[in-house]
Amino acid sequence: MTTTDERPWEPPLAGTEVQQLFGALDRLRWTFRYKASGLDAAGLAHRVGRSSLTLGGLLKHLAAQEDYASGVKLTGVGMGREWADHGWDGDDEWEFRSAADDSPATLYSLYDGAVARARTRWADALSDGGLDRPADPGWAEGRRINARRLLCDLVEEYGRHTGQADLLREDVDGVVGEDPPDGWRP
C-alpha cells in the first residue's frame, strides 16, 4: 500500500494550482468526515453550552453546501431530488434545524452522496474551462464569479466548520487530532 492509499487526504507536496486547491478541500472533507464518523443519534445531536450547533447539523449543512456549490452555482443543475425528498426549503438554517429528525445513516448518506456528486461535477466543469470557467448563475448585479472563487469559498466554508466539528467531537468522546489515522475510511 502506498502512502497515498494509506492517507488519501494528504495534499500534494508540489502540485498545480488545481491539485493544491482540491488537495486542501479534500483534506478538509476527510478530516470533517472523520470527526463526524461512527456516532449514534445522541453523538450527532450533542451540543456544547448554549450553542445549537451539532455534528449532525454540520453533516447535513456541508452536504447541502456541496450540492449547492457544485449543482446550483457551478453547473446550474439544481439541488436534486434527494433534497426535495428530505424537505429542503432553501432556508439557511434548515439543515441545522432538521438534522435531529434524520437517522445517522441518513446523515452520513446525504453527506457522502453530496461529496461524490460534487467531485464528479467539479471534474467535468474543470475539463470545460478550468478554474477560469464562469460559474453558472450570475449575481444580481449581472457580475459572474468563476470556478476558482467558488472553490475558494467552499474551502473557507469547510475550514470554519471543520474547526467547529473538532471541538464538538472532542466534547462528545474525546477524539482529537488533525488527520484520520492511516488507512481510515468512512
PDB file of N, CA and C in Angstrom, residues 109-170:
ATOM      1  N   SER A 109     -25.215   9.261   4.630  1.00  0.00           N
ATOM      2  CA  SER A 109     -25.517   9.026   3.222  1.00  0.00           C
ATOM      3  C   SER A 109     -25.690  10.337   2.456  1.00  0.00           C
ATOM      4  N   LEU A 110     -26.384  11.292   3.051  1.00  0.00           N
ATOM      5  CA  LEU A 110     -26.540  12.601   2.409  1.00  0.00           C
ATOM      6  C   LEU A 110     -25.183  13.245   2.161  1.00  0.00           C
ATOM      7  N   TYR A 111     -24.338  13.226   3.185  1.00  0.00           N
ATOM      8  CA  TYR A 111     -23.027  13.852   3.065  1.00  0.00           C
ATOM      9  C   TYR A 111     -22.157  13.126   2.038  1.00  0.00           C
ATOM     10  N   ASP A 112     -22.018  11.809   2.182  1.00  0.00           N
ATOM     11  CA  ASP A 112     -21.149  11.061   1.279  1.00  0.00           C
ATOM     12  C   ASP A 112     -21.633  11.163  -0.167  1.00  0.00           C
ATOM     13  N   GLY A 113     -22.951  11.125  -0.376  1.00  0.00           N
ATOM     14  CA  GLY A 113     -23.507  11.258  -1.720  1.00  0.00           C
ATOM     15  C   GLY A 113     -23.237  12.630  -2.313  1.00  0.00           C
ATOM     16  N   ALA A 114     -23.388  13.672  -1.499  1.00  0.00           N
ATOM     17  CA  ALA A 114     -23.152  15.033  -1.983  1.00  0.00           C
ATOM     18  C   ALA A 114     -21.691  15.233  -2.370  1.00  0.00           C
ATOM     19  N   VAL A 115     -20.768  14.701  -1.579  1.00  0.00           N
ATOM     20  CA  VAL A 115     -19.345  14.832  -1.902  1.00  0.00           C
ATOM     21  C   VAL A 115     -19.038  14.081  -3.199  1.00  0.00           C
ATOM     22  N   ALA A 116     -19.599  12.901  -3.376  1.00  0.00           N
ATOM     23  CA  ALA A 116     -19.364  12.137  -4.607  1.00  0.00           C
ATOM     24  C   ALA A 116     -19.900  12.892  -5.825  1.00  0.00           C
ATOM     25  N   ARG A 117     -21.113  13.431  -5.720  1.00  0.00           N
ATOM     26  CA  ARG A 117     -21.677  14.210  -6.833  1.00  0.00           C
ATOM     27  C   ARG A 117     -20.819  15.448  -7.118  1.00  0.00           C
ATOM     28  N   ALA A 118     -20.378  16.116  -6.061  1.00  0.00           N
ATOM     29  CA  ALA A 118     -19.574  17.326  -6.236  1.00  0.00           C
ATOM     30  C   ALA A 118     -18.255  17.002  -6.924  1.00  0.00           C
ATOM     31  N   ARG A 119     -17.611  15.914  -6.541  1.00  0.00           N
ATOM     32  CA  ARG A 119     -16.339  15.555  -7.180  1.00  0.00           C
ATOM     33  C   ARG A 119     -16.528  15.363  -8.686  1.00  0.00           C
ATOM     34  N   THR A 120     -17.600  14.691  -9.064  1.00  0.00           N
ATOM     35  CA  THR A 120     -17.884  14.465 -10.482  1.00  0.00           C
ATOM     36  C   THR A 120     -18.177  15.776 -11.201  1.00  0.00           C
ATOM     37  N   ARG A 121     -18.995  16.625 -10.609  1.00  0.00           N
ATOM     38  CA  ARG A 121     -19.345  17.902 -11.239  1.00  0.00           C
ATOM     39  C   ARG A 121     -18.122  18.808 -11.394  1.00  0.00           C
ATOM     40  N   TRP A 122     -17.291  18.852 -10.354  1.00  0.00           N
ATOM     41  CA  TRP A 122     -16.089  19.681 -10.430  1.00  0.00           C
ATOM     42  C   TRP A 122     -15.151  19.165 -11.513  1.00  0.00           C
ATOM     43  N   ALA A 123     -14.961  17.858 -11.588  1.00  0.00           N
ATOM     44  CA  ALA A 123     -14.074  17.298 -12.613  1.00  0.00           C
ATOM     45  C   ALA A 123     -14.591  17.628 -14.009  1.00  0.00           C
ATOM     46  N   ASP A 124     -15.890  17.477 -14.215  1.00  0.00           N
ATOM     47  CA  ASP A 124     -16.484  17.797 -15.521  1.00  0.00           C
ATOM     48  C   ASP A 124     -16.331  19.276 -15.844  1.00  0.00           C
ATOM     49  N   ALA A 125     -16.595  20.127 -14.871  1.00  0.00           N
ATOM     50  CA  ALA A 125     -16.516  21.573 -15.096  1.00  0.00           C
ATOM     51  C   ALA A 125     -15.086  22.013 -15.376  1.00  0.00           C
ATOM     52  N   LEU A 126     -14.136  21.447 -14.663  1.00  0.00           N
ATOM     53  CA  LEU A 126     -12.739  21.850 -14.869  1.00  0.00           C
ATOM     54  C   LEU A 126     -12.208  21.380 -16.214  1.00  0.00           C
ATOM     55  N   SER A 127     -12.761  20.297 -16.725  1.00  0.00           N
ATOM     56  CA  SER A 127     -12.339  19.854 -18.062  1.00  0.00           C
ATOM     57  C   SER A 127     -12.940  20.755 -19.141  1.00  0.00           C
ATOM     58  N   ASP A 128     -13.867  21.612 -18.747  1.00  0.00           N
ATOM     59  CA  ASP A 128     -14.518  22.545 -19.672  1.00  0.00           C
ATOM     60  C   ASP A 128     -14.277  23.988 -19.232  1.00  0.00           C
ATOM     61  N   GLY A 129     -13.009  24.382 -19.178  1.00  0.00           N
ATOM     62  CA  GLY A 129     -12.708  25.775 -18.878  1.00  0.00           C
ATOM     63  C   GLY A 129     -11.821  26.009 -17.680  1.00  0.00           C
ATOM     64  N   GLY A 130     -11.503  24.975 -16.927  1.00  0.00           N
ATOM     65  CA  GLY A 130     -10.622  25.128 -15.780  1.00  0.00           C
ATOM     66  C   GLY A 130     -11.180  26.073 -14.723  1.00  0.00           C
ATOM     67  N   LEU A 131     -10.311  26.575 -13.890  1.00  0.00           N
ATOM     68  CA  LEU A 131     -10.726  27.453 -12.801  1.00  0.00           C
ATOM     69  C   LEU A 131     -11.233  28.809 -13.284  1.00  0.00           C
ATOM     70  N   ASP A 132     -10.900  29.170 -14.500  1.00  0.00           N
ATOM     71  CA  ASP A 132     -11.390  30.441 -15.052  1.00  0.00           C
ATOM     72  C   ASP A 132     -12.814  30.316 -15.606  1.00  0.00           C
ATOM     73  N   ARG A 133     -13.335  29.111 -15.666  1.00  0.00           N
ATOM     74  CA  ARG A 133     -14.691  28.877 -16.176  1.00  0.00           C
ATOM     75  C   ARG A 133     -15.686  29.669 -15.331  1.00  0.00           C
ATOM     76  N   PRO A 134     -16.593  30.402 -15.979  1.00  0.00           N
ATOM     77  CA  PRO A 134     -17.600  31.123 -15.186  1.00  0.00           C
ATOM     78  C   PRO A 134     -18.542  30.144 -14.484  1.00  0.00           C
ATOM     79  N   ALA A 135     -18.916  30.481 -13.279  1.00  0.00           N
ATOM     80  CA  ALA A 135     -19.942  29.705 -12.585  1.00  0.00           C
ATOM     81  C   ALA A 135     -21.263  29.974 -13.285  1.00  0.00           C
ATOM     82  N   ASP A 136     -22.221  29.077 -13.151  1.00  0.00           N
ATOM     83  CA  ASP A 136     -23.441  29.162 -13.942  1.00  0.00           C
ATOM     84  C   ASP A 136     -24.285  30.410 -13.693  1.00  0.00           C
ATOM     85  N   PRO A 137     -24.788  30.612 -12.494  1.00  0.00           N
ATOM     86  CA  PRO A 137     -25.640  31.802 -12.334  1.00  0.00           C
ATOM     87  C   PRO A 137     -24.808  33.058 -12.065  1.00  0.00           C
ATOM     88  N   GLY A 138     -25.298  34.145 -12.538  1.00  0.00           N
ATOM     89  CA  GLY A 138     -24.645  35.408 -12.235  1.00  0.00           C
ATOM     90  C   GLY A 138     -25.198  35.989 -10.945  1.00  0.00           C
ATOM     91  N   TRP A 139     -24.526  36.974 -10.424  1.00  0.00           N
ATOM     92  CA  TRP A 139     -25.025  37.683  -9.260  1.00  0.00           C
ATOM     93  C   TRP A 139     -26.095  38.661  -9.706  1.00  0.00           C
ATOM     94  N   ALA A 140     -26.852  39.163  -8.783  1.00  0.00           N
ATOM     95  CA  ALA A 140     -27.962  40.055  -9.101  1.00  0.00           C
ATOM     96  C   ALA A 140     -27.526  41.266  -9.925  1.00  0.00           C
ATOM     97  N   GLU A 141     -26.332  41.758  -9.704  1.00  0.00           N
ATOM     98  CA  GLU A 141     -25.841  42.939 -10.418  1.00  0.00           C
ATOM     99  C   GLU A 141     -25.328  42.586 -11.818  1.00  0.00           C
ATOM    100  N   GLY A 142     -25.487  41.338 -12.237  1.00  0.00           N
ATOM    101  CA  GLY A 142     -25.009  40.928 -13.547  1.00  0.00           C
ATOM    102  C   GLY A 142     -23.565  40.477 -13.570  1.00  0.00           C
ATOM    103  N   ARG A 143     -22.892  40.518 -12.430  1.00  0.00           N
ATOM    104  CA  ARG A 143     -21.500  40.054 -12.356  1.00  0.00           C
ATOM    105  C   ARG A 143     -21.484  38.536 -12.256  1.00  0.00           C
ATOM    106  N   ARG A 144     -20.383  37.940 -12.714  1.00  0.00           N
ATOM    107  CA  ARG A 144     -20.252  36.483 -12.649  1.00  0.00           C
ATOM    108  C   ARG A 144     -18.977  36.122 -11.898  1.00  0.00           C
ATOM    109  N   ILE A 145     -19.065  35.077 -11.138  1.00  0.00           N
ATOM    110  CA  ILE A 145     -17.873  34.565 -10.470  1.00  0.00           C
ATOM    111  C   ILE A 145     -17.329  33.410 -11.291  1.00  0.00           C
ATOM    112  N   ASN A 146     -16.055  33.090 -11.084  1.00  0.00           N
ATOM    113  CA  ASN A 146     -15.503  31.937 -11.785  1.00  0.00           C
ATOM    114  C   ASN A 146     -15.388  30.755 -10.821  1.00  0.00           C
ATOM    115  N   ALA A 147     -15.025  29.610 -11.382  1.00  0.00           N
ATOM    116  CA  ALA A 147     -14.914  28.381 -10.592  1.00  0.00           C
ATOM    117  C   ALA A 147     -13.881  28.524  -9.485  1.00  0.00           C
ATOM    118  N   ARG A 148     -12.815  29.275  -9.718  1.00  0.00           N
ATOM    119  CA  ARG A 148     -11.766  29.481  -8.711  1.00  0.00           C
ATOM    120  C   ARG A 148     -12.351  30.109  -7.445  1.00  0.00           C
ATOM    121  N   ARG A 149     -13.127  31.173  -7.624  1.00  0.00           N
ATOM    122  CA  ARG A 149     -13.745  31.845  -6.474  1.00  0.00           C
ATOM    123  C   ARG A 149     -14.692  30.901  -5.743  1.00  0.00           C
ATOM    124  N   LEU A 150     -15.482  30.162  -6.494  1.00  0.00           N
ATOM    125  CA  LEU A 150     -16.431  29.227  -5.899  1.00  0.00           C
ATOM    126  C   LEU A 150     -15.697  28.144  -5.099  1.00  0.00           C
ATOM    127  N   LEU A 151     -14.616  27.642  -5.640  1.00  0.00           N
ATOM    128  CA  LEU A 151     -13.819  26.626  -4.951  1.00  0.00           C
ATOM    129  C   LEU A 151     -13.185  27.196  -3.680  1.00  0.00           C
ATOM    130  N   CYS A 152     -12.650  28.399  -3.767  1.00  0.00           N
ATOM    131  CA  CYS A 152     -12.060  29.035  -2.577  1.00  0.00           C
ATOM    132  C   CYS A 152     -13.116  29.271  -1.509  1.00  0.00           C
ATOM    133  N   ASP A 153     -14.324  29.647  -1.906  1.00  0.00           N
ATOM    134  CA  ASP A 153     -15.422  29.824  -0.949  1.00  0.00           C
ATOM    135  C   ASP A 153     -15.745  28.500  -0.248  1.00  0.00           C
ATOM    136  N   LEU A 154     -15.712  27.396  -0.999  1.00  0.00           N
ATOM    137  CA  LEU A 154     -16.008  26.085  -0.408  1.00  0.00           C
ATOM    138  C   LEU A 154     -14.903  25.675   0.572  1.00  0.00           C
ATOM    139  N   VAL A 155     -13.657  25.942   0.237  1.00  0.00           N
ATOM    140  CA  VAL A 155     -12.549  25.653   1.157  1.00  0.00           C
ATOM    141  C   VAL A 155     -12.741  26.451   2.450  1.00  0.00           C
ATOM    142  N   GLU A 156     -13.101  27.710   2.327  1.00  0.00           N
ATOM    143  CA  GLU A 156     -13.328  28.544   3.517  1.00  0.00           C
ATOM    144  C   GLU A 156     -14.484  28.013   4.355  1.00  0.00           C
ATOM    145  N   GLU A 157     -15.564  27.592   3.700  1.00  0.00           N
ATOM    146  CA  GLU A 157     -16.718  27.025   4.401  1.00  0.00           C
ATOM    147  C   GLU A 157     -16.301  25.791   5.212  1.00  0.00           C
ATOM    148  N   TYR A 158     -15.547  24.919   4.587  1.00  0.00           N
ATOM    149  CA  TYR A 158     -15.063  23.721   5.273  1.00  0.00           C
ATOM    150  C   TYR A 158     -14.098  24.055   6.400  1.00  0.00           C
ATOM    151  N   GLY A 159     -13.239  25.024   6.197  1.00  0.00           N
ATOM    152  CA  GLY A 159     -12.282  25.394   7.239  1.00  0.00           C
ATOM    153  C   GLY A 159     -12.990  25.799   8.520  1.00  0.00           C
ATOM    154  N   ARG A 160     -14.005  26.620   8.371  1.00  0.00           N
ATOM    155  CA  ARG A 160     -14.764  27.093   9.530  1.00  0.00           C
ATOM    156  C   ARG A 160     -15.463  25.916  10.221  1.00  0.00           C
ATOM    157  N   HIS A 161     -16.158  25.103   9.430  1.00  0.00           N
ATOM    158  CA  HIS A 161     -16.967  24.050  10.035  1.00  0.00           C
ATOM    159  C   HIS A 161     -16.150  22.848  10.500  1.00  0.00           C
ATOM    160  N   THR A 162     -15.005  22.601   9.904  1.00  0.00           N
ATOM    161  CA  THR A 162     -14.153  21.509  10.389  1.00  0.00           C
ATOM    162  C   THR A 162     -13.588  21.858  11.759  1.00  0.00           C
ATOM    163  N   GLY A 163     -13.262  23.106  11.979  1.00  0.00           N
ATOM    164  CA  GLY A 163     -12.823  23.541  13.312  1.00  0.00           C
ATOM    165  C   GLY A 163     -13.920  23.375  14.347  1.00  0.00           C
ATOM    166  N   GLN A 164     -15.138  23.704  13.964  1.00  0.00           N
ATOM    167  CA  GLN A 164     -16.263  23.515  14.884  1.00  0.00           C
ATOM    168  C   GLN A 164     -16.473  22.030  15.176  1.00  0.00           C
ATOM    169  N   ALA A 165     -16.369  21.205  14.137  1.00  0.00           N
ATOM    170  CA  ALA A 165     -16.535  19.763  14.317  1.00  0.00           C
ATOM    171  C   ALA A 165     -15.470  19.197  15.245  1.00  0.00           C
ATOM    172  N   ASP A 166     -14.271  19.717  15.161  1.00  0.00           N
ATOM    173  CA  ASP A 166     -13.175  19.283  16.018  1.00  0.00           C
ATOM    174  C   ASP A 166     -13.533  19.486  17.490  1.00  0.00           C
ATOM    175  N   LEU A 167     -14.057  20.658  17.805  1.00  0.00           N
ATOM    176  CA  LEU A 167     -14.444  20.956  19.191  1.00  0.00           C
ATOM    177  C   LEU A 167     -15.638  20.111  19.645  1.00  0.00           C
ATOM    178  N   LEU A 168     -16.628  19.974  18.768  1.00  0.00           N
ATOM    179  CA  LEU A 168     -17.800  19.167  19.124  1.00  0.00           C
ATOM    180  C   LEU A 168     -17.413  17.714  19.379  1.00  0.00           C
ATOM    181  N   ARG A 169     -16.610  17.144  18.489  1.00  0.00           N
ATOM    182  CA  ARG A 169     -16.240  15.741  18.650  1.00  0.00           C
ATOM    183  C   ARG A 169     -15.421  15.521  19.911  1.00  0.00           C
ATOM    184  N   GLU A 170     -14.531  16.422  20.226  1.00  0.00           N
ATOM    185  CA  GLU A 170     -13.752  16.280  21.457  1.00  0.00           C
ATOM    186  C   GLU A 170     -14.674  16.263  22.669  1.00  0.00           C
TER     187      GLU A 170
END
